[in-house]
Amino acid sequence: MKREKSLLLVLSAFSLVWVQTSEQLLADTTCDAVVKDLRALVAGDKGPKIKPHFIPLPPGAARPAGWLNDWARDAAAGITGHLDDRADVPCNRA
């Protein structure tokens, strides 16, 4: 019984020290520091240091074909394409 109490005391002291240390580490690494590091990695003097995997396309440059075209046409013709026509569907109008 005495051995179990001493083991419990040691474990609780260890967990208390661990929690305090982890809180201090979290306080040291702020979100601003992480954002600053990411910006330094991505933005260089002559452009981005890391090349993007995809080239941004202007809206309307990619057109659906096949089943995706059928689905998009059906969605536009159905309730999804006519939500602003219905009075019982709330919409955000400026």
Tab-separated table of N, CA and C in Angstrom:
chain	number	residue	atom	x	y	z
A	1	MET	N	0.829	-1.193	0.000
A	1	MET	CA	0.000	0.000	0.000
A	1	MET	C	0.872	1.254	0.000
A	2	LYS	N	1.934	1.217	0.823
A	2	LYS	CA	2.821	2.372	0.903
A	2	LYS	C	3.543	2.587	-0.428
A	3	ARG	N	3.898	1.481	-1.059
A	3	ARG	CA	4.589	1.565	-2.342
A	3	ARG	C	3.660	2.156	-3.410
A	4	GLU	N	2.388	1.791	-3.397
A	4	GLU	CA	1.426	2.323	-4.354
A	4	GLU	C	1.232	3.822	-4.162
A	5	LYS	N	1.211	4.270	-2.908
A	5	LYS	CA	1.054	5.703	-2.634
A	5	LYS	C	2.259	6.485	-3.130
A	6	SER	N	3.452	5.939	-2.910
A	6	SER	CA	4.648	6.650	-3.365
A	6	SER	C	4.711	6.674	-4.895
A	7	LEU	N	4.302	5.590	-5.530
A	7	LEU	CA	4.269	5.558	-6.985
A	7	LEU	C	3.249	6.556	-7.521
A	8	LEU	N	2.104	6.632	-6.883
A	8	LEU	CA	1.079	7.589	-7.280
A	8	LEU	C	1.570	9.019	-7.098
A	9	LEU	N	2.282	9.285	-6.019
A	9	LEU	CA	2.825	10.615	-5.766
A	9	LEU	C	3.852	10.999	-6.832
A	10	VAL	N	4.714	10.069	-7.204
A	10	VAL	CA	5.725	10.339	-8.222
A	10	VAL	C	5.060	10.590	-9.579
A	11	LEU	N	4.065	9.778	-9.922
A	11	LEU	CA	3.373	9.960	-11.196
A	11	LEU	C	2.625	11.283	-11.251
A	12	SER	N	1.997	11.671	-10.156
A	12	SER	CA	1.275	12.943	-10.157
A	12	SER	C	2.238	14.121	-10.261
A	13	ALA	N	3.381	14.037	-9.602
A	13	ALA	CA	4.374	15.106	-9.704
A	13	ALA	C	4.918	15.194	-11.132
A	14	PHE	N	5.173	14.046	-11.735
A	14	PHE	CA	5.662	14.027	-13.114
A	14	PHE	C	4.637	14.624	-14.067
A	15	SER	N	3.369	14.270	-13.895
A	15	SER	CA	2.339	14.800	-14.788
A	15	SER	C	2.172	16.300	-14.602
A	16	LEU	N	2.313	16.800	-13.374
A	16	LEU	CA	2.209	18.232	-13.122
A	16	LEU	C	3.340	18.985	-13.815
A	17	VAL	N	4.552	18.464	-13.734
A	17	VAL	CA	5.695	19.092	-14.397
A	17	VAL	C	5.511	19.045	-15.911
A	18	TRP	N	5.002	17.934	-16.422
A	18	TRP	CA	4.792	17.788	-17.860
A	18	TRP	C	3.753	18.774	-18.376
A	19	VAL	N	2.675	18.963	-17.636
A	19	VAL	CA	1.626	19.896	-18.046
A	19	VAL	C	2.162	21.325	-18.052
A	20	GLN	N	2.915	21.709	-17.031
A	20	GLN	CA	3.463	23.063	-16.974
A	20	GLN	C	4.451	23.299	-18.115
A	21	THR	N	5.259	22.306	-18.432
A	21	THR	CA	6.225	22.441	-19.517
A	21	THR	C	5.524	22.563	-20.861
A	22	SER	N	4.491	21.753	-21.079
A	22	SER	CA	3.785	21.821	-22.357
A	22	SER	C	3.045	23.142	-22.508
A	23	GLU	N	2.486	23.682	-21.428
A	23	GLU	CA	1.824	24.988	-21.504
A	23	GLU	C	2.825	26.085	-21.843
A	24	GLN	N	4.021	26.001	-21.283
A	24	GLN	CA	5.047	26.998	-21.569
A	24	GLN	C	5.493	26.899	-23.028
A	25	LEU	N	5.623	25.688	-23.544
A	25	LEU	CA	6.007	25.522	-24.943
A	25	LEU	C	4.936	26.058	-25.874
A	26	LEU	N	3.676	25.830	-25.535
A	26	LEU	CA	2.592	26.347	-26.358
A	26	LEU	C	2.545	27.866	-26.320
A	27	ALA	N	2.854	28.452	-25.180
A	27	ALA	CA	2.851	29.908	-25.076
A	27	ALA	C	3.995	30.514	-25.885
A	28	ASP	N	5.122	29.799	-25.971
A	28	ASP	CA	6.268	30.320	-26.708
A	28	ASP	C	6.040	30.301	-28.219
A	29	THR	N	5.340	29.303	-28.723
A	29	THR	CA	5.092	29.208	-30.161
A	29	THR	C	3.734	29.823	-30.461
A	30	THR	N	3.734	31.079	-30.766
A	30	THR	CA	2.478	31.765	-31.060
A	30	THR	C	2.118	31.580	-32.520
A	31	CYS	N	0.905	31.905	-32.838
A	31	CYS	CA	0.413	31.786	-34.211
A	31	CYS	C	1.168	32.748	-35.128
A	32	ASP	N	1.493	33.929	-34.631
A	32	ASP	CA	2.208	34.909	-35.447
A	32	ASP	C	3.587	34.401	-35.860
A	33	ALA	N	4.252	33.700	-34.952
A	33	ALA	CA	5.569	33.166	-35.276
A	33	ALA	C	5.471	32.092	-36.347
A	34	VAL	N	4.435	31.276	-36.270
A	34	VAL	CA	4.249	30.230	-37.273
A	34	VAL	C	3.950	30.847	-38.631
A	35	VAL	N	3.090	31.862	-38.658
A	35	VAL	CA	2.756	32.533	-39.916
A	35	VAL	C	3.994	33.206	-40.498
A	36	LYS	N	4.801	33.810	-39.655
A	36	LYS	CA	6.020	34.475	-40.126
A	36	LYS	C	6.983	33.461	-40.737
A	37	ASP	N	7.114	32.296	-40.104
A	37	ASP	CA	7.987	31.263	-40.652
A	37	ASP	C	7.473	30.747	-41.987
A	38	LEU	N	6.163	30.570	-42.093
A	38	LEU	CA	5.597	30.095	-43.355
A	38	LEU	C	5.774	31.119	-44.461
A	39	ARG	N	5.583	32.389	-44.134
A	39	ARG	CA	5.766	33.433	-45.146
A	39	ARG	C	7.213	33.502	-45.601
A	40	ALA	N	8.155	33.323	-44.685
A	40	ALA	CA	9.567	33.342	-45.056
A	40	ALA	C	9.905	32.160	-45.956
A	41	LEU	N	9.227	31.036	-45.735
A	41	LEU	CA	9.482	29.857	-46.550
A	41	LEU	C	8.887	30.005	-47.945
A	42	VAL	N	7.707	30.591	-48.029
A	42	VAL	CA	6.997	30.669	-49.305
A	42	VAL	C	7.419	31.883	-50.118
A	43	ALA	N	7.544	33.045	-49.504
A	43	ALA	CA	7.812	34.282	-50.239
A	43	ALA	C	9.299	34.599	-50.216
A	44	GLY	N	9.895	34.634	-51.381
A	44	GLY	CA	11.296	34.999	-51.494
A	44	GLY	C	11.446	36.390	-52.084
A	45	ASP	N	12.683	36.795	-52.361
A	45	ASP	CA	12.942	38.112	-52.940
A	45	ASP	C	12.484	38.180	-54.398
A	46	LYS	N	12.672	37.115	-55.135
A	46	LYS	CA	12.336	37.100	-56.563
A	46	LYS	C	11.099	36.243	-56.842
A	47	GLY	N	10.217	36.158	-55.914
A	47	GLY	CA	9.011	35.348	-56.085
A	47	GLY	C	8.971	34.234	-55.059
A	48	PRO	N	8.023	33.345	-55.203
A	48	PRO	CA	7.900	32.276	-54.214
A	48	PRO	C	9.057	31.284	-54.295
A	49	LYS	N	9.513	30.840	-53.132
A	49	LYS	CA	10.575	29.847	-53.091
A	49	LYS	C	10.043	28.466	-53.452
A	50	ILE	N	8.797	28.213	-53.094
A	50	ILE	CA	8.162	26.939	-53.411
A	50	ILE	C	7.208	27.171	-54.575
A	51	LYS	N	7.405	26.447	-55.653
A	51	LYS	CA	6.534	26.616	-56.815
A	51	LYS	C	5.191	25.944	-56.535
A	52	PRO	N	4.088	26.591	-56.926
A	52	PRO	CA	2.780	25.987	-56.693
A	52	PRO	C	2.582	24.758	-57.581
A	53	HIS	N	1.818	23.797	-57.082
A	53	HIS	CA	1.552	22.582	-57.845
A	53	HIS	C	0.539	22.828	-58.956
A	54	PHE	N	-0.352	23.775	-58.748
A	54	PHE	CA	-1.404	24.041	-59.714
A	54	PHE	C	-1.328	25.489	-60.183
A	55	ILE	N	-1.692	25.715	-61.430
A	55	ILE	CA	-1.754	27.063	-61.978
A	55	ILE	C	-3.181	27.568	-61.790
A	56	PRO	N	-3.382	28.707	-61.155
A	56	PRO	CA	-4.742	29.222	-60.986
A	56	PRO	C	-5.359	29.571	-62.338
A	57	LEU	N	-6.571	29.101	-62.553
A	57	LEU	CA	-7.275	29.368	-63.804
A	57	LEU	C	-8.334	30.432	-63.580
A	58	PRO	N	-8.636	31.218	-64.606
A	58	PRO	CA	-9.713	32.199	-64.469
A	58	PRO	C	-11.062	31.483	-64.408
A	59	PRO	N	-12.070	32.130	-63.836
A	59	PRO	CA	-13.391	31.503	-63.769
A	59	PRO	C	-13.929	31.206	-65.166
A	60	GLY	N	-14.488	30.021	-65.332
A	60	GLY	CA	-15.048	29.620	-66.615
A	60	GLY	C	-14.052	28.975	-67.559
A	61	ALA	N	-12.793	28.846	-67.171
A	61	ALA	CA	-11.790	28.262	-68.059
A	61	ALA	C	-11.948	26.746	-68.161
A	62	ALA	N	-12.407	26.106	-67.110
A	62	ALA	CA	-12.621	24.657	-67.127
A	62	ALA	C	-14.109	24.383	-67.296
A	63	ARG	N	-14.449	23.547	-68.258
A	63	ARG	CA	-15.847	23.209	-68.530
A	63	ARG	C	-16.058	21.733	-68.220
A	64	PRO	N	-17.166	21.381	-67.563
A	64	PRO	CA	-17.416	19.964	-67.279
A	64	PRO	C	-17.780	19.207	-68.551
A	65	ALA	N	-17.452	17.923	-68.576
A	65	ALA	CA	-17.795	17.071	-69.717
A	65	ALA	C	-18.296	15.731	-69.185
A	66	GLY	N	-19.057	15.021	-69.987
A	66	GLY	CA	-19.539	13.695	-69.612
A	66	GLY	C	-20.584	13.759	-68.513
A	67	TRP	N	-20.457	12.824	-67.550
A	67	TRP	CA	-21.449	12.740	-66.479
A	67	TRP	C	-21.434	13.989	-65.609
A	68	LEU	N	-20.284	14.636	-65.466
A	68	LEU	CA	-20.221	15.845	-64.651
A	68	LEU	C	-21.003	16.983	-65.311
A	69	ASN	N	-20.957	17.059	-66.639
A	69	ASN	CA	-21.739	18.058	-67.361
A	69	ASN	C	-23.232	17.786	-67.189
A	70	ASP	N	-23.623	16.502	-67.272
A	70	ASP	CA	-25.034	16.147	-67.076
A	70	ASP	C	-25.495	16.523	-65.671
A	71	TRP	N	-24.666	16.218	-64.690
A	71	TRP	CA	-25.024	16.525	-63.306
A	71	TRP	C	-25.131	18.034	-63.095
A	72	ALA	N	-24.189	18.806	-63.640
A	72	ALA	CA	-24.205	20.261	-63.469
A	72	ALA	C	-25.420	20.875	-64.149
A	73	ARG	N	-25.781	20.363	-65.331
A	73	ARG	CA	-26.961	20.866	-66.039
A	73	ARG	C	-28.243	20.542	-65.263
A	74	ASP	N	-28.336	19.316	-64.711
A	74	ASP	CA	-29.509	18.939	-63.918
A	74	ASP	C	-29.599	19.761	-62.637
A	75	ALA	N	-28.455	20.025	-62.008
A	75	ALA	CA	-28.458	20.826	-60.783
A	75	ALA	C	-28.885	22.257	-61.073
A	76	ALA	N	-28.442	22.803	-62.193
A	76	ALA	CA	-28.827	24.170	-62.548
A	76	ALA	C	-30.303	24.256	-62.907
A	77	ALA	N	-30.852	23.191	-63.504
A	77	ALA	CA	-32.263	23.187	-63.882
A	77	ALA	C	-33.170	22.850	-62.703
A	78	GLY	N	-32.627	22.225	-61.678
A	78	GLY	CA	-33.432	21.813	-60.529
A	78	GLY	C	-33.530	22.904	-59.479
A	79	ILE	N	-33.815	22.474	-58.245
A	79	ILE	CA	-34.025	23.415	-57.141
A	79	ILE	C	-32.745	24.184	-56.818
A	80	THR	N	-31.597	23.558	-57.020
A	80	THR	CA	-30.337	24.233	-56.713
A	80	THR	C	-30.134	25.462	-57.590
A	81	GLY	N	-30.547	25.371	-58.842
A	81	GLY	CA	-30.380	26.495	-59.753
A	81	GLY	C	-31.448	27.559	-59.619
A	82	HIS	N	-32.508	27.272	-58.853
A	82	HIS	CA	-33.623	28.214	-58.739
A	82	HIS	C	-33.949	28.559	-57.290
A	83	LEU	N	-32.958	28.571	-56.433
A	83	LEU	CA	-33.208	28.885	-55.024
A	83	LEU	C	-33.688	30.314	-54.832
A	84	ASP	N	-33.226	31.233	-55.661
A	84	ASP	CA	-33.642	32.625	-55.492
A	84	ASP	C	-35.069	32.863	-55.986
A	85	ASP	N	-35.648	31.922	-56.736
A	85	ASP	CA	-37.031	32.063	-57.204
A	85	ASP	C	-38.054	31.679	-56.138
A	86	ARG	N	-37.651	30.909	-55.162
A	86	ARG	CA	-38.587	30.409	-54.156
A	86	ARG	C	-38.684	31.387	-52.999
A	87	ALA	N	-39.893	31.614	-52.531
A	87	ALA	CA	-40.112	32.561	-51.437
A	87	ALA	C	-39.815	31.934	-50.084
A	88	ASP	N	-39.933	30.605	-49.958
A	88	ASP	CA	-39.747	29.966	-48.659
A	88	ASP	C	-38.293	29.629	-48.357
A	89	VAL	N	-37.382	29.908	-49.267
A	89	VAL	CA	-35.964	29.652	-49.039
A	89	VAL	C	-35.294	30.976	-48.695
A	90	PRO	N	-34.719	31.085	-47.487
A	90	PRO	CA	-34.067	32.353	-47.127
A	90	PRO	C	-32.774	32.543	-47.920
A	91	CYS	N	-32.527	33.764	-48.314
A	91	CYS	CA	-31.279	34.065	-49.003
A	91	CYS	C	-30.770	35.422	-48.522
A	92	ASN	N	-29.494	35.600	-48.644
A	92	ASN	CA	-28.855	36.834	-48.191
A	92	ASN	C	-28.818	37.825	-49.338
A	93	ARG	N	-29.651	38.804	-49.271
A	93	ARG	CA	-29.664	39.845	-50.305
A	93	ARG	C	-29.188	41.149	-49.698
A	94	ALA	N	-28.363	41.824	-50.423
A	94	ALA	CA	-27.814	43.088	-49.916
A	94	ALA	C	-28.761	44.234	-50.137
